[in-house]
Tab-separated table of C-alpha atoms in Angstrom:
chain	number	residue	atom	x	y	z
A	272	GLN	CA	18.615	-0.389	-6.990
A	273	LYS	CA	19.040	-0.219	-3.232
A	274	GLU	CA	20.427	-3.531	-2.021
A	275	VAL	CA	21.481	-5.238	1.169
A	276	GLU	CA	23.860	-8.168	0.865
A	277	GLN	CA	24.509	-10.920	3.375
A	278	ASN	CA	26.346	-14.215	3.180
A	279	SER	CA	23.578	-16.808	3.387
A	280	GLY	CA	25.740	-19.259	5.308
A	281	PRO	CA	25.249	-21.538	7.045
A	282	LEU	CA	27.795	-20.232	9.506
A	283	SER	CA	28.830	-22.739	12.154
A	284	VAL	CA	30.469	-21.522	15.357
A	285	PRO	CA	31.483	-23.516	18.437
A	286	GLU	CA	29.650	-22.765	21.653
A	287	GLY	CA	31.427	-20.047	23.611
A	288	ALA	CA	33.171	-18.576	20.580
A	289	ILE	CA	32.472	-15.261	18.829
A	290	ALA	CA	30.087	-15.309	15.891
A	291	SER	CA	30.654	-12.599	13.294
A	292	LEU	CA	27.887	-11.705	10.862
A	293	ASN	CA	28.464	-9.286	8.009
A	294	CYS	CA	26.296	-7.081	5.832
A	295	THR	CA	26.999	-4.625	3.028
A	296	TYR	CA	24.638	-2.108	1.510
A	297	SER	CA	24.535	-0.157	-1.698
A	298	ASP	CA	23.647	3.428	-0.722
A	299	ARG	CA	26.325	5.524	0.966
A	300	GLY	CA	23.649	7.940	2.213
A	301	SER	CA	21.837	5.350	4.328
A	302	GLN	CA	21.190	6.503	7.878
A	303	SER	CA	19.907	3.645	10.004
A	304	PHE	CA	20.789	-0.006	10.274
A	305	PHE	CA	19.159	-2.891	12.087
A	306	TRP	CA	19.842	-6.463	13.043
A	307	TYR	CA	16.937	-8.853	13.521
A	308	ARG	CA	16.985	-12.475	14.646
A	309	GLN	CA	14.502	-14.942	13.195
A	310	TYR	CA	13.995	-18.433	14.539
A	311	SER	CA	12.596	-21.016	12.164
A	312	GLY	CA	8.854	-20.584	11.741
A	313	LYS	CA	8.797	-17.359	13.756
A	314	SER	CA	8.767	-13.674	12.906
A	315	PRO	CA	11.842	-11.436	13.209
A	316	GLU	CA	12.723	-9.871	16.529
A	317	LEU	CA	14.843	-6.763	16.882
A	318	ILE	CA	18.311	-7.252	18.339
A	319	MET	CA	19.969	-3.913	17.768
A	320	PHE	CA	19.948	-0.754	15.744
A	321	ILE	CA	22.877	1.529	14.972
A	322	TYR	CA	23.068	4.954	13.373
A	323	SER	CA	26.618	6.197	13.960
A	324	ASN	CA	29.998	4.943	12.831
A	325	GLY	CA	31.750	2.743	15.347
A	326	ASP	CA	30.641	0.110	17.792
A	327	LYS	CA	27.484	-0.243	19.821
A	328	GLU	CA	27.313	-2.864	22.533
A	329	ASP	CA	24.305	-4.469	24.190
A	330	GLY	CA	25.066	-7.437	26.387
A	331	ARG	CA	26.693	-10.155	24.306
A	332	PHE	CA	25.907	-8.326	21.079
A	333	THR	CA	28.016	-5.667	19.379
A	334	ALA	CA	27.012	-3.899	16.184
A	335	GLN	CA	29.756	-2.272	14.126
A	336	LEU	CA	29.102	0.321	11.448
A	337	ASN	CA	31.503	1.675	8.851
A	338	LYS	CA	29.668	4.058	6.563
A	339	ALA	CA	32.701	4.755	4.391
A	340	SER	CA	32.952	1.063	3.553
A	341	GLN	CA	29.149	0.623	3.548
A	342	TYR	CA	29.503	-2.233	5.958
A	343	VAL	CA	27.677	-3.223	9.127
A	344	SER	CA	28.404	-6.261	11.243
A	345	LEU	CA	27.054	-8.054	14.298
A	346	LEU	CA	29.297	-9.828	16.772
A	347	ILE	CA	27.883	-12.320	19.240
A	348	ARG	CA	30.201	-13.096	22.123
A	349	ASP	CA	30.072	-16.294	24.170
A	350	SER	CA	27.787	-17.903	21.581
A	351	GLN	CA	25.043	-20.129	22.953
A	352	PRO	CA	23.012	-22.855	21.219
A	353	SER	CA	19.980	-20.580	21.645
A	354	ASP	CA	21.681	-18.081	19.324
A	355	SER	CA	21.194	-20.526	16.448
A	356	ALA	CA	18.855	-18.679	14.078
A	357	THR	CA	18.794	-16.646	10.889
A	358	TYR	CA	20.079	-13.112	11.322
A	359	LEU	CA	18.623	-10.425	9.088
A	360	CYS	CA	20.352	-7.167	8.324
A	361	ALA	CA	18.017	-4.285	7.449
A	362	VAL	CA	18.773	-0.818	6.136
A	363	ASN	CA	16.651	2.287	5.904
A	364	PHE	CA	17.513	3.998	2.639
A	365	GLY	CA	15.744	7.187	3.676
A	366	ASN	CA	12.175	6.385	2.658
A	367	GLU	CA	10.712	5.009	5.943
A	368	LYS	CA	10.884	1.457	4.601
A	369	LEU	CA	13.411	-1.165	5.589
A	370	THR	CA	15.214	-3.213	2.986
A	371	PHE	CA	16.225	-6.618	4.267
A	372	GLY	CA	19.095	-8.844	3.302
A	373	THR	CA	18.458	-12.495	2.625
A	374	GLY	CA	19.755	-13.416	6.080
A	375	THR	CA	22.635	-15.487	7.423
A	376	ARG	CA	21.832	-18.810	9.016
A	377	LEU	CA	23.914	-19.276	12.168
A	378	THR	CA	24.396	-22.598	13.915
A	379	ILE	CA	26.096	-22.796	17.308
A	380	ILE	CA	27.701	-26.167	17.825
A	381	PRO	CA	27.602	-27.462	21.431
B	211	GLY	CA	7.073	-2.113	25.208
B	212	ALA	CA	6.446	-2.056	21.438
B	213	VAL	CA	4.307	-5.174	21.250
B	214	VAL	CA	2.558	-6.065	18.008
B	215	SER	CA	-0.034	-8.813	17.754
B	216	GLN	CA	-1.484	-10.618	14.761
B	217	HIS	CA	-4.600	-12.690	14.374
B	218	PRO	CA	-5.071	-15.407	13.356
B	219	SER	CA	-1.719	-17.121	13.774
B	220	ARG	CA	-2.628	-19.839	11.329
B	221	VAL	CA	-5.397	-20.218	8.772
B	222	ILE	CA	-6.300	-22.900	6.266
B	223	CYS	CA	-8.856	-22.045	3.618
B	224	LYS	CA	-10.242	-23.309	0.356
B	225	SER	CA	-9.214	-21.810	-2.950
B	226	GLY	CA	-11.399	-18.862	-3.897
B	227	THR	CA	-12.208	-17.710	-0.393
B	228	SER	CA	-11.054	-14.473	1.240
B	229	VAL	CA	-8.986	-14.279	4.393
B	230	LYS	CA	-8.606	-11.297	6.711
B	231	ILE	CA	-5.530	-10.862	8.894
B	232	GLU	CA	-5.430	-8.319	11.714
B	233	CYS	CA	-2.362	-6.503	12.998
B	234	ARG	CA	-2.541	-4.546	16.243
B	235	SER	CA	-0.064	-2.397	18.107
B	236	LEU	CA	-0.821	-3.123	21.760
B	237	ASP	CA	1.075	-0.498	23.710
B	238	PHE	CA	1.677	2.287	21.243
B	239	GLN	CA	-0.034	4.112	18.421
B	240	ALA	CA	1.305	3.279	15.008
B	241	THR	CA	0.651	5.733	12.220
B	242	THR	CA	2.550	3.443	9.873
B	243	MET	CA	2.384	-0.324	9.593
B	244	PHE	CA	3.982	-2.605	7.052
B	245	TRP	CA	2.909	-5.909	5.553
B	246	TYR	CA	5.453	-8.502	4.504
B	247	ARG	CA	5.293	-11.927	2.946
B	248	GLN	CA	7.896	-14.630	3.412
B	249	PHE	CA	8.143	-17.869	1.466
B	250	PRO	CA	10.043	-20.838	2.937
B	251	LYS	CA	13.775	-20.218	3.257
B	252	LYS	CA	13.414	-16.802	1.607
B	253	SER	CA	13.795	-13.330	2.988
B	254	LEU	CA	11.073	-10.892	3.886
B	255	MET	CA	9.403	-9.184	0.967
B	256	LEU	CA	7.607	-5.925	1.660
B	257	MET	CA	4.134	-5.956	0.187
B	258	ALA	CA	2.773	-2.576	1.227
B	259	THR	CA	3.027	0.335	3.614
B	260	SER	CA	-0.148	1.069	5.523
B	261	ASN	CA	-0.780	4.599	6.760
B	262	GLU	CA	-3.584	5.433	9.160
B	263	GLY	CA	-6.385	7.295	7.458
B	264	SER	CA	-5.007	7.047	3.929
B	265	LYS	CA	-4.574	4.547	1.147
B	266	ALA	CA	-1.836	1.971	1.400
B	267	THR	CA	1.243	2.206	-0.780
B	268	TYR	CA	1.910	-1.051	-2.580
B	269	GLU	CA	5.255	-2.339	-3.740
B	270	GLN	CA	5.818	-3.024	-7.392
B	271	GLY	CA	4.248	-6.279	-8.481
B	272	VAL	CA	1.792	-6.522	-5.575
B	273	GLU	CA	-1.840	-6.491	-6.715
B	274	LYS	CA	-3.722	-3.933	-4.649
B	275	ASP	CA	-7.096	-5.404	-5.628
B	276	LYS	CA	-6.046	-8.810	-4.377
B	277	PHE	CA	-4.377	-7.706	-1.163
B	278	LEU	CA	-6.704	-5.174	0.433
B	279	ILE	CA	-5.244	-3.136	3.249
B	280	ASN	CA	-7.211	-1.020	5.688
B	281	HIS	CA	-5.625	1.053	8.453
B	282	ALA	CA	-8.707	2.384	10.177
B	283	SER	CA	-7.173	3.337	13.500
B	284	LEU	CA	-3.818	4.073	15.059
B	285	THR	CA	-3.627	0.574	16.495
B	286	LEU	CA	-5.145	-1.632	13.808
B	287	SER	CA	-4.324	-2.531	10.226
B	288	THR	CA	-5.937	-5.368	8.311
B	289	LEU	CA	-4.820	-7.315	5.260
B	290	THR	CA	-7.462	-9.175	3.274
B	291	VAL	CA	-6.307	-11.747	0.756
B	292	THR	CA	-9.172	-11.892	-1.708
B	293	SER	CA	-9.986	-14.981	-3.762
B	294	ALA	CA	-7.008	-16.805	-2.341
B	295	HIS	CA	-5.232	-19.433	-4.409
B	296	PRO	CA	-2.605	-22.023	-3.461
B	297	GLU	CA	0.195	-19.756	-4.676
B	298	ASP	CA	-0.866	-17.244	-1.998
B	299	SER	CA	0.112	-19.733	0.697
B	300	SER	CA	2.839	-18.025	2.670
B	301	PHE	CA	3.850	-16.522	6.002
B	302	TYR	CA	2.371	-13.040	6.297
B	303	ILE	CA	3.980	-10.742	8.842
B	304	CYS	CA	3.077	-7.221	9.829
B	305	SER	CA	5.264	-4.677	11.527
B	306	ALA	CA	4.603	-1.341	13.143
B	307	ARG	CA	6.749	1.687	13.693
B	308	ASP	CA	6.615	3.265	17.128
B	309	PRO	CA	6.927	7.014	16.518
B	310	SER	CA	7.959	7.632	20.103
B	311	GLY	CA	10.848	5.212	19.884
B	312	SER	CA	14.055	5.098	17.912
B	313	LYS	CA	13.510	6.361	14.405
B	314	ASP	CA	12.645	3.855	11.703
B	315	THR	CA	12.604	0.897	14.096
B	316	GLN	CA	9.982	-1.633	13.136
B	317	TYR	CA	8.514	-4.160	15.569
B	318	PHE	CA	7.098	-7.313	14.074
B	319	GLY	CA	3.965	-9.235	14.870
B	320	PRO	CA	4.203	-13.020	15.305
B	321	GLY	CA	3.020	-13.692	11.766
B	322	THR	CA	0.120	-15.523	10.139
B	323	ARG	CA	0.701	-18.738	8.263
B	324	LEU	CA	-1.783	-19.026	5.416
B	325	THR	CA	-2.402	-22.313	3.651
B	326	VAL	CA	-4.747	-22.294	0.670
B	327	LEU	CA	-5.967	-25.715	-0.399
């Protein structure tokens, strides 16, 4: 069974601090990894994708991938109240489909 | 780029009726589209993979005769919920893969909220 695990939260972070979201997956051979943000009542929107070990930065967002540990994370720097949402980790296990985690609910406290 | 639209955004229907939801890729051609369902406070559940010009591939437990999928062109896939019942009330979201973009990346439509009375 190919699985993606996330801590459901809620995760509360003060405004301006760094929010750290974590995700583990079951298949060591997985190739591509995605982070989506979903506001309540809305559909997911793509934040970042990462394929290679290491860090990938885009503005305030940094994705970190460690294939040996089967672990991918998302860091949000200088957190803003508008970052409050559910963050979904998704993994492609090599069959064109994405498997989603249950999501982590993030709340930024002003 | 990579914009996906869905129509309608919200629909309320009586039990026993059929509802058609359209998913369009607006600025790219999508050979593959996906249909998801999401219940309140739950994660996305893939229902089926829709391939242009061929039959959809349904996930285990999804009734293909109840959820009819047609992918007639490279920019349009439709999901028809036949003989809808209250338990079919959910948030239905489509996504499309842009073959010219980063591999495997899926872009989501805004979703359709279905309420069956």
